[in-house]
Short mmCIF file of C-alpha atoms (C1' of nucleotides) in Angstrom, two decimals:
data_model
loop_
_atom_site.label_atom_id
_atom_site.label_comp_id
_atom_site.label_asym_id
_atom_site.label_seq_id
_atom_site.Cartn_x
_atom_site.Cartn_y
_atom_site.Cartn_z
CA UNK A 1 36.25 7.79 18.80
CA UNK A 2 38.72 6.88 15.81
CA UNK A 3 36.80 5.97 12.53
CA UNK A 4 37.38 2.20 12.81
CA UNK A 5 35.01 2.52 16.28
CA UNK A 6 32.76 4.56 14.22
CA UNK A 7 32.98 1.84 11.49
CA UNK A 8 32.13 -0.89 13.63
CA UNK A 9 29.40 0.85 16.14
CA UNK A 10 27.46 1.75 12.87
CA UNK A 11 28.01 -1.55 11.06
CA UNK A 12 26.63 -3.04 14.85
CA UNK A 13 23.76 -1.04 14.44
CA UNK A 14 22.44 -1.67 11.10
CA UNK A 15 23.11 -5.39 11.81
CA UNK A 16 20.66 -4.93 14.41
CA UNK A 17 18.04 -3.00 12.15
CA UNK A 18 17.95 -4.28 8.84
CA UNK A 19 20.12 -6.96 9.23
CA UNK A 20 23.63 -8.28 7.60
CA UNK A 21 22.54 -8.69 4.26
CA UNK A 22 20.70 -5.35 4.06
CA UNK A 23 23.74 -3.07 4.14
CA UNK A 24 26.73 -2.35 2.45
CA UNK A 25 30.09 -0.57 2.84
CA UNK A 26 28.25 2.56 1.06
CA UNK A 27 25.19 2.73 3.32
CA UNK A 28 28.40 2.86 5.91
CA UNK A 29 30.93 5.31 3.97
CA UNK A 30 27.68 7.74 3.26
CA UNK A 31 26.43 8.13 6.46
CA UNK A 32 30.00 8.49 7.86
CA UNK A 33 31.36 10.74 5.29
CA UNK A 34 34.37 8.77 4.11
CA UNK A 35 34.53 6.19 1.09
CA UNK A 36 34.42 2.79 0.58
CA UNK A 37 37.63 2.18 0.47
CA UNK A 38 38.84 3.86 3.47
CA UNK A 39 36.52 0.82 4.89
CA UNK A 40 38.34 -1.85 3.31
CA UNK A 41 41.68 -0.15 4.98
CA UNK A 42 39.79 -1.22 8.19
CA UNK A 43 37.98 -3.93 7.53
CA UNK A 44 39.34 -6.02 4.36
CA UNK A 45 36.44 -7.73 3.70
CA UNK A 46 32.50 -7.82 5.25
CA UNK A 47 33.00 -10.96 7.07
CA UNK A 48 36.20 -9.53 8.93
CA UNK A 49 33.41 -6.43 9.71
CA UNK A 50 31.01 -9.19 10.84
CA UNK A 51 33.29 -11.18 13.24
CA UNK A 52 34.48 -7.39 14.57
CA UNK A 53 30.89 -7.07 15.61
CA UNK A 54 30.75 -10.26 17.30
CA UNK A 55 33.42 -9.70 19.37
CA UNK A 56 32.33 -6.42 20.22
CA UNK A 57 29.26 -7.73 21.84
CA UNK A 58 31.01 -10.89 23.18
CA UNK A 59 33.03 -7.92 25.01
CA UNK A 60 29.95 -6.62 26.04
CA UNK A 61 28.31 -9.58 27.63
CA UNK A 62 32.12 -10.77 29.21
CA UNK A 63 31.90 -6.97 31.05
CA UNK A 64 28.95 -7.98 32.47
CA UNK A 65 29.58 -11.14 33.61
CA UNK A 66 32.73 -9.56 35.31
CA UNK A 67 30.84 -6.95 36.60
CA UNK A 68 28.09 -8.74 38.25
CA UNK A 69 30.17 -11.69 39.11
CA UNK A 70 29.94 -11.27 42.66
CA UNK A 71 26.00 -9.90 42.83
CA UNK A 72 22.94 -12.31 43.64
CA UNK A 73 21.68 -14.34 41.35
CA UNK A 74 18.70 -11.96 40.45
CA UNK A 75 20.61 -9.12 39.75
CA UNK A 76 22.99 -11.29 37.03
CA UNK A 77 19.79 -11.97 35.31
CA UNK A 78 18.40 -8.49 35.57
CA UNK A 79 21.83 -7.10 34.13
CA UNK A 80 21.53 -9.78 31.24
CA UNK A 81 18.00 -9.28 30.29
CA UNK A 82 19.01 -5.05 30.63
CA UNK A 83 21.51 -5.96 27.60
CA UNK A 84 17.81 -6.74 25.46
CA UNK A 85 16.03 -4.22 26.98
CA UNK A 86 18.64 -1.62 25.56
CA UNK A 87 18.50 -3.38 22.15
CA UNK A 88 14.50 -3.32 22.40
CA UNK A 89 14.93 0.56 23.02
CA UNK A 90 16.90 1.46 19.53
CA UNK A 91 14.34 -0.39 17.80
CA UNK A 92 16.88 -3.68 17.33
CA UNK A 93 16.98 -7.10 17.74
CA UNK A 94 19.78 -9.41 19.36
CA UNK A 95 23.09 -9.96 16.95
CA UNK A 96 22.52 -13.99 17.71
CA UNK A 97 19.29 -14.00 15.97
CA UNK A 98 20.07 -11.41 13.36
CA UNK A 99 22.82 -13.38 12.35
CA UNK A 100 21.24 -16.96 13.14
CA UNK A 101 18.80 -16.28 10.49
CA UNK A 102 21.31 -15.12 7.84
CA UNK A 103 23.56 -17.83 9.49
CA UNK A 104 23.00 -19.86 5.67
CA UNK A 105 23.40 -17.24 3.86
CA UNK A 106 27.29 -15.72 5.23
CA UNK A 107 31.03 -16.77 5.34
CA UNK A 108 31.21 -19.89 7.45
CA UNK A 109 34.25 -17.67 9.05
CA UNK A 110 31.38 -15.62 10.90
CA UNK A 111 29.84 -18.72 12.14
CA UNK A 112 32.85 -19.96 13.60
CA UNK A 113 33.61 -16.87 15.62
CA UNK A 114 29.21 -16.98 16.66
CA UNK A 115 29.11 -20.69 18.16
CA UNK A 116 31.67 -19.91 20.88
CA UNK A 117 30.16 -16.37 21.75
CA UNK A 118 26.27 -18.34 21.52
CA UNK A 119 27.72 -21.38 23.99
CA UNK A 120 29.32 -18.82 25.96
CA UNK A 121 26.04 -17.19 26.57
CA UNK A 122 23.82 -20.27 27.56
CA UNK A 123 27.06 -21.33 29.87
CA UNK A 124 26.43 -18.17 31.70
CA UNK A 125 22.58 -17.92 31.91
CA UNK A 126 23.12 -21.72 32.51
CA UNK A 127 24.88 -20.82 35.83
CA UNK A 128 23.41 -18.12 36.93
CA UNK A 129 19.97 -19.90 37.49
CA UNK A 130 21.61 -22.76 38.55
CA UNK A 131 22.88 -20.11 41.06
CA UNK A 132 19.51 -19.10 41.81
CA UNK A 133 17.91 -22.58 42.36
CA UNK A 134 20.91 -23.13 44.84
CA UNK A 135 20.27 -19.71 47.15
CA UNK A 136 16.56 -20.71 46.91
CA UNK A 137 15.73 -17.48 45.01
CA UNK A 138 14.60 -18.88 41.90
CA UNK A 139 12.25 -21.85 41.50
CA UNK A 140 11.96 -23.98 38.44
CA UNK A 141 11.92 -27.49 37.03
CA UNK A 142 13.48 -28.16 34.14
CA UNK A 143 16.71 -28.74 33.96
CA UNK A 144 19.16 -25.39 34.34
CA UNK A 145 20.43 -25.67 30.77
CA UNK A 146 17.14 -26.28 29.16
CA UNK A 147 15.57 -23.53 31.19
CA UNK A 148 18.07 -21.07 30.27
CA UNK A 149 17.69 -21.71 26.35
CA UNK A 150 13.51 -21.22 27.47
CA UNK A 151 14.72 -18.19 28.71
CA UNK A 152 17.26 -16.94 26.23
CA UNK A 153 14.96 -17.77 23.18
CA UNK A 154 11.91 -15.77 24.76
CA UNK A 155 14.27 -12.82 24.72
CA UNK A 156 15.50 -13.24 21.08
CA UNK A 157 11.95 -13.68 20.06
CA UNK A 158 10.47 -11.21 21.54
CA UNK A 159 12.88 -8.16 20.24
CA UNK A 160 11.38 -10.03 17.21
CA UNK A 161 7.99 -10.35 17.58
CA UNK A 162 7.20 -7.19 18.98
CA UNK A 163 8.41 -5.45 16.68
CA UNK A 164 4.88 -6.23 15.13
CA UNK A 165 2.68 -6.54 18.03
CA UNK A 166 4.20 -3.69 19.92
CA UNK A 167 7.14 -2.52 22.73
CA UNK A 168 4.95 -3.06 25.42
CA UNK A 169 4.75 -6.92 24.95
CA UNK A 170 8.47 -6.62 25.87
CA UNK A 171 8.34 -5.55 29.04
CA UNK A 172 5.17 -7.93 29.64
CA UNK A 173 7.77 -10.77 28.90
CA UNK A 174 10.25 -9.38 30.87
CA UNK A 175 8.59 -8.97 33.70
CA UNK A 176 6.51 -12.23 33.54
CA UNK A 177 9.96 -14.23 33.04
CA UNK A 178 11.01 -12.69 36.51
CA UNK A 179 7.89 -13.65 38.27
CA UNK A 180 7.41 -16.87 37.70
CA UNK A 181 10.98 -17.49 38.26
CA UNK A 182 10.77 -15.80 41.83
CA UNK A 183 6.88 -17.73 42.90
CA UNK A 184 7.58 -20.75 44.21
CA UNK A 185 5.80 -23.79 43.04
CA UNK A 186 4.05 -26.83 44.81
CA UNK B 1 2.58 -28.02 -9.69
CA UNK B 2 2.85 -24.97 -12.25
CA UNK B 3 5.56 -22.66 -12.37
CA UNK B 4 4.00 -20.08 -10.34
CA UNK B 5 4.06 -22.67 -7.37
CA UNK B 6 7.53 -24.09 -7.94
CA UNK B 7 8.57 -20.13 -7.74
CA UNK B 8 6.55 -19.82 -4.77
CA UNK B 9 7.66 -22.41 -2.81
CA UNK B 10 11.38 -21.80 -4.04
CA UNK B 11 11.19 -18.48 -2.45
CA UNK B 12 9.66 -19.81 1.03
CA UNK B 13 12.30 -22.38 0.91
CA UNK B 14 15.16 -19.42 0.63
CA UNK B 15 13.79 -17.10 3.07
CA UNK B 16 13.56 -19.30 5.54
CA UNK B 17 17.24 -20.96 5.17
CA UNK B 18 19.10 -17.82 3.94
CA UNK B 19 16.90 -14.99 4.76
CA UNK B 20 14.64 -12.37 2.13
CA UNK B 21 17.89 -10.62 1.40
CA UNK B 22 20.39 -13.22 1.04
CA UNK B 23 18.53 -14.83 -2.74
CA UNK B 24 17.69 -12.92 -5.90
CA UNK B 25 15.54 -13.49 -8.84
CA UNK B 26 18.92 -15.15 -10.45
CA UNK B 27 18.75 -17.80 -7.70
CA UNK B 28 15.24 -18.49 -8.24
CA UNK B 29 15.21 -18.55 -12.06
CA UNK B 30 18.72 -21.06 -12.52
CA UNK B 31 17.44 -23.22 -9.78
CA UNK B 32 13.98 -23.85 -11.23
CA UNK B 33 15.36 -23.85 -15.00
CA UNK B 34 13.56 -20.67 -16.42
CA UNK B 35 14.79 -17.29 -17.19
CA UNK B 36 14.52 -14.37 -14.20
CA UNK B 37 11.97 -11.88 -16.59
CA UNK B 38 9.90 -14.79 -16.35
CA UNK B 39 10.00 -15.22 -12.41
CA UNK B 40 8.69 -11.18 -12.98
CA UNK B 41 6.01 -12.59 -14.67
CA UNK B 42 3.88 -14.26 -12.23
CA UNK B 43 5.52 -11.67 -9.30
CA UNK B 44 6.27 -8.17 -10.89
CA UNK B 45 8.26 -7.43 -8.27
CA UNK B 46 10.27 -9.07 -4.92
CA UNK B 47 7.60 -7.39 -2.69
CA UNK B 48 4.97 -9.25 -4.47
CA UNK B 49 6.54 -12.38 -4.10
CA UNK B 50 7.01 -12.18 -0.08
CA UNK B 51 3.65 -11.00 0.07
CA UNK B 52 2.90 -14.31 -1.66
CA UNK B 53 5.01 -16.27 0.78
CA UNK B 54 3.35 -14.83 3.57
CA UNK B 55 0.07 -15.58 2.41
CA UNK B 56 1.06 -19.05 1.77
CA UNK B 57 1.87 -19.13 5.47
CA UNK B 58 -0.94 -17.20 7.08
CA UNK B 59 -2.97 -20.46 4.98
CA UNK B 60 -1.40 -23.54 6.21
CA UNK B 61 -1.91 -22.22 9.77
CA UNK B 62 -5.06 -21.41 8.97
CA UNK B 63 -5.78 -25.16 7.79
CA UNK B 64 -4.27 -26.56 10.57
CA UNK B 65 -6.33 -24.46 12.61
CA UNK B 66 -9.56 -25.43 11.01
CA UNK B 67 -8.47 -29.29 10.87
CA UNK B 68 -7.87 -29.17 14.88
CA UNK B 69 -11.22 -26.97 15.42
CA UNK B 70 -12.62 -29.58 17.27
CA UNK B 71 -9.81 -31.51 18.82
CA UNK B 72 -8.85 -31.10 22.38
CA UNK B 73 -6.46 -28.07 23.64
CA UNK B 74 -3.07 -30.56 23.88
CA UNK B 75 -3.57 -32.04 20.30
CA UNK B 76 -4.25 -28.55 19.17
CA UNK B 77 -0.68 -27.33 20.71
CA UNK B 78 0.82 -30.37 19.12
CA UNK B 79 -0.18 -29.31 16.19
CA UNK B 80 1.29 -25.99 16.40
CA UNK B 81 4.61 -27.37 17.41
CA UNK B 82 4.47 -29.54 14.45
CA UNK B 83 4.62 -26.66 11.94
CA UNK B 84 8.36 -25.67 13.92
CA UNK B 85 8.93 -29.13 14.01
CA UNK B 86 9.22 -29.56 10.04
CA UNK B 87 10.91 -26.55 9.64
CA UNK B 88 13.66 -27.70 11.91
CA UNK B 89 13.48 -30.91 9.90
CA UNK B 90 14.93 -28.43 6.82
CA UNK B 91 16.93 -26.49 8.57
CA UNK B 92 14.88 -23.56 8.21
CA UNK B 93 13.62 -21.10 10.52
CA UNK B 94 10.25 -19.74 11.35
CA UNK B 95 8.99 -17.02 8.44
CA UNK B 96 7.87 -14.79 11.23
CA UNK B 97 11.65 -14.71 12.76
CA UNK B 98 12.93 -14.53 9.35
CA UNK B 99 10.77 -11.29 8.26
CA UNK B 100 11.44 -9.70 11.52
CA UNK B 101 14.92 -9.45 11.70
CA UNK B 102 14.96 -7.97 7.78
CA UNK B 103 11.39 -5.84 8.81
CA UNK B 104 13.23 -2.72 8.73
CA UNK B 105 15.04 -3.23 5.31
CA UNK B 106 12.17 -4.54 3.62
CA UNK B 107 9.16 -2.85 1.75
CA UNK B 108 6.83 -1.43 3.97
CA UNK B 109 3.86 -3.80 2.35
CA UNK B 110 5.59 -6.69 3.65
CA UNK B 111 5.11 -6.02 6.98
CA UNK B 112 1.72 -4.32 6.27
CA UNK B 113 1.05 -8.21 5.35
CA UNK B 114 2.78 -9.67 7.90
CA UNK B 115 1.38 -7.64 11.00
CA UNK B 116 -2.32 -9.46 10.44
CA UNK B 117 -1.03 -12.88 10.30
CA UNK B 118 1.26 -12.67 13.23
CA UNK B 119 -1.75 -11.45 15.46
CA UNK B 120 -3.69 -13.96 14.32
CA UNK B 121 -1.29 -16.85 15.30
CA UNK B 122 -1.12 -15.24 18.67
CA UNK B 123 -4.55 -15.08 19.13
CA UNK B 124 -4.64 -18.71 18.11
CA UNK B 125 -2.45 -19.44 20.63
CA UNK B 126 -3.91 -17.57 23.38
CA UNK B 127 -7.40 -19.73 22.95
CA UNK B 128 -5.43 -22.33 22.58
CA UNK B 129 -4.07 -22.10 25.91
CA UNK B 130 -7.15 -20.16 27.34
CA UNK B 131 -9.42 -23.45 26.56
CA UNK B 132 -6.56 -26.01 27.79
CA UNK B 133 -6.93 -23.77 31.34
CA UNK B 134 -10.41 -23.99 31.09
CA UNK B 135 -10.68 -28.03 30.61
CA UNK B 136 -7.87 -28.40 33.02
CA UNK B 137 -5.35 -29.70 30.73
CA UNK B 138 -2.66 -27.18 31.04
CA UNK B 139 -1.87 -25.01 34.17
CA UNK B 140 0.04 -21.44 33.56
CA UNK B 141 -0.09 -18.42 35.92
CA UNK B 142 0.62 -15.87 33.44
CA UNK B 143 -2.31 -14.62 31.29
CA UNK B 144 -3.09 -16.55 28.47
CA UNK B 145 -1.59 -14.03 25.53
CA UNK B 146 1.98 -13.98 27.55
CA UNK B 147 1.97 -17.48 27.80
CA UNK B 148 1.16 -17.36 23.81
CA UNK B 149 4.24 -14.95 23.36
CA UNK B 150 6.33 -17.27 25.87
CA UNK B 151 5.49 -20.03 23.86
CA UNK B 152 5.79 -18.61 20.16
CA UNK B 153 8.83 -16.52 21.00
CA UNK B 154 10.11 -20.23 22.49
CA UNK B 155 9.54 -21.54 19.23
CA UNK B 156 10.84 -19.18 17.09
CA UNK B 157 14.07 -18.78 19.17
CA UNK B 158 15.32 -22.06 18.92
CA UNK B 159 14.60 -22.59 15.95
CA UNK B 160 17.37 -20.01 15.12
CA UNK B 161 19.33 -20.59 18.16
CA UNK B 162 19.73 -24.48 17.64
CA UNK B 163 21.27 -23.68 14.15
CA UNK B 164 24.28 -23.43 17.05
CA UNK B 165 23.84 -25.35 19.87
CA UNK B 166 22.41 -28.43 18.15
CA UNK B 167 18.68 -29.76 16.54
CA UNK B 168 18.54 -31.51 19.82
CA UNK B 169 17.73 -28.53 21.64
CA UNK B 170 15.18 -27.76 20.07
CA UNK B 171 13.00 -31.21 20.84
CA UNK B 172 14.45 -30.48 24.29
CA UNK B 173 12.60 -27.12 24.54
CA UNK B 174 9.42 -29.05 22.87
CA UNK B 175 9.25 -31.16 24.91
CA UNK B 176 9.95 -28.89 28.12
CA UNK B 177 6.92 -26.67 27.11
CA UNK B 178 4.67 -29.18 27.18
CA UNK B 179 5.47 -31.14 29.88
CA UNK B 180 5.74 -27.66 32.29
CA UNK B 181 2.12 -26.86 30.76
CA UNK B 182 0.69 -30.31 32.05
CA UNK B 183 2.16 -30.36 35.00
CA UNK B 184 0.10 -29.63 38.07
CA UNK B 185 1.56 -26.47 40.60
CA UNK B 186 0.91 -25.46 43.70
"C1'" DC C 1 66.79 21.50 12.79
"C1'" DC C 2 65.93 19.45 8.95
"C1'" DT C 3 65.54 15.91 5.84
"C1'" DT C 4 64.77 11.22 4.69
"C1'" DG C 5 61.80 7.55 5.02
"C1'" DC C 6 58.28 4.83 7.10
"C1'" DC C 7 53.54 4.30 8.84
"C1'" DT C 8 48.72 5.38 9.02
"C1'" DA C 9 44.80 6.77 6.93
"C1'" DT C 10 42.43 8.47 3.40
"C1'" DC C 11 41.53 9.43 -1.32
"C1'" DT C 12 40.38 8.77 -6.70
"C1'" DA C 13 39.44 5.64 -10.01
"C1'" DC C 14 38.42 1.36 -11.40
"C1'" DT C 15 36.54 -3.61 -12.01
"C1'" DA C 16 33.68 -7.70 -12.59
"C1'" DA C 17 29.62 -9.45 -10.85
"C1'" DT C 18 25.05 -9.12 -9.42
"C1'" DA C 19 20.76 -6.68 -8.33
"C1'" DG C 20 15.81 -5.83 -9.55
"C1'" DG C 21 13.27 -4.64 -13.29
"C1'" DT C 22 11.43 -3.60 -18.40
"C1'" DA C 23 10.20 -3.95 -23.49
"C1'" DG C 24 9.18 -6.47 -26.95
"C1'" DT C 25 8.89 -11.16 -29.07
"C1'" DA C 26 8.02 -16.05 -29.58
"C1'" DT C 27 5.44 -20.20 -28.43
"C1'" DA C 28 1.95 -23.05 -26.63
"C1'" DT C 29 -2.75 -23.77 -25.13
"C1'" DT C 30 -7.69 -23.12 -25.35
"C1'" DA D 1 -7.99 -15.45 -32.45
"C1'" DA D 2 -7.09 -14.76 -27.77
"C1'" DT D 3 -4.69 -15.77 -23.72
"C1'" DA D 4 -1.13 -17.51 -20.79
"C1'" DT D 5 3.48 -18.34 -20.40
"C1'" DA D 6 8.06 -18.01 -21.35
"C1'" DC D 7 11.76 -16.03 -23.99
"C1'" DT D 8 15.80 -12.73 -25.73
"C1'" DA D 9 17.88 -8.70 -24.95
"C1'" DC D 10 18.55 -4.95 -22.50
"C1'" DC D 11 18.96 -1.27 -18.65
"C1'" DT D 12 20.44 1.20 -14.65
"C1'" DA D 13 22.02 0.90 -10.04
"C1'" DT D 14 24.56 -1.29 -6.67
"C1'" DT D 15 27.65 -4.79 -4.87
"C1'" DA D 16 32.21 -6.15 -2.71
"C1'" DG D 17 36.64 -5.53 -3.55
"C1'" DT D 18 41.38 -3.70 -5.70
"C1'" DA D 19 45.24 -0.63 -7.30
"C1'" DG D 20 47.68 3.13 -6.87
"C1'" DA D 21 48.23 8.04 -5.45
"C1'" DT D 22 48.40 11.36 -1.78
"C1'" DA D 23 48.80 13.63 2.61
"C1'" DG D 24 50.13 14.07 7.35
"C1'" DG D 25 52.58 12.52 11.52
"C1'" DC D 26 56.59 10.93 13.64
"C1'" DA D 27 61.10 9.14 14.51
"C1'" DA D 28 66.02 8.43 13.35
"C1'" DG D 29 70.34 10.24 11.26
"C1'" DG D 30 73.24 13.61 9.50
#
DNA sequence: CCTTGCCTATCTACTAATAGGTAGTATATT
DNA sequence: AATATACTACCTATTAGTAGATAGGCAAGG
């Protein structure tokens, strides 16, 4: 791995951990043994780091979507909420609500390259349950969209929350997400 | 409202639109008029002053609590959703969302704060929804303190994730809450 | 085959601004 | 007089970012 990979996986990670604000390009040249400026070689400024990140995880969630496009419904939504449950397992939260809650606070360049990576995401969930209504494997009542931001937000908030009350709650919303999807309703 | 308040409520203001990390004592001080040694004053240090914050927090949701004692399960939840509610109004998020994301950049009392209140509002939660059950108001199938994380994390989601997609999202996920918790299933 | 020159990547050294925090002093209230 | 509140003046560390030097790899031309 070239040091602009190493760069960006480690600028990914403390995103994820302490969040944008709480790091800078020395926390990055320390722990990767180079300086500062060999940072700014790759990465000009913070915000070009920041919108390196997001596409690196809009990559991510475009793989999956490729590689699951032709799987049942259940297993789309399994592989998506496996892309949390990886996050939950280093002890980080998702890069849309780390960087929702600085969204205020950074380059307005960031936010531009977030909103089409965010819609992209609730397009996707969007379909796949839509999916699942259609093959009569999932069972709900709100509308697709709306359930898929019910869904999306209980991920976000739990990598969140449980960071205080604990991993296991987690799993608990995990797995209760996936049951009441699958019980059908009167 | 002394000093001591305007700081207080200054800072709540900031961490919930920008984040803990993303406002100094420089911020505070030239907004409100006053010199940043005298911010240190009435909050030696930044630790202190999210402490504060959080205990400012862990009281108005303790009020509303109290004030709704006695009302019935759905007013209760209202209530609760109101408190999102006007922080969407702002623009800001929830302080619980906003701490947790920076939780592992941030002084070790914070969250030593923080940990008590959050259990509490899921405990309030969980009655909440335990006693709605009970008087046949609202019908889950999960237990009661996953439907209180489904519910919270819900909240706290969109109130970060409709920074992107739009405020109306949020009232859509408001209102789809409730109206899935009244409705009658199989 | 070797030298010239470009390209990539890193370095040293620096800057101006900002960070959180402290010591000691002045002013206003009670 | 005592107390609460705010001030001036300062400190040390860190921030993001820049300028310019250096070193190695590689390709073209003589």
């Amino acid at each position: 791995m070239n040091t602009k990979d190493v760069i960006l996986k480690l600028a990914d990670q403390l995103i994820l951990e302490k969040g944008f604000n709480a790091f800078s390009f020395y926390d990055l040249a320390e722990t990767i043994g180079i300086k500062t400026a060999s940072i700014h070689y790759h990465f000009p400024t913070k915000t070009d780091l920041a919108i390196a990140v997001i596409h690196l995880h809009a990559a991510g969630f475009e793989q999956v979507k490729k590689q699951y496009a032709t799987k049942d419904p259940l297993a789309k939504l399994e592989a998506f909420f496996n892309i949390y449950s990886r996050n939950k397992a280093e002890g980080q939260v998702c890069f849309v609500g780390s960087l929702c809650t600085d969204l205020y606070s950074i380059d307005p360049a960031i936010e531009a390259e977030l909103t089409p990576v965010v819609k992209g995401i609730l397009i996707w969930v969007t379909e796949i349950l839509k999916e699942g209504k259609r093959k009569g494997v999932f069972h709900f009542s709100a509308a697709p969209r709306t359930k898929a931001l019910l869904i999306i937000t209980n991920m976000l908030g739990i990598l969140q929350v449980s960071r205080i009350t604990g991993k296991p709650d987690f799993n608990e919303v995990r797995n209760t997400i996936l049951k009441e999807l699958k019980t059908k309703k009167g």
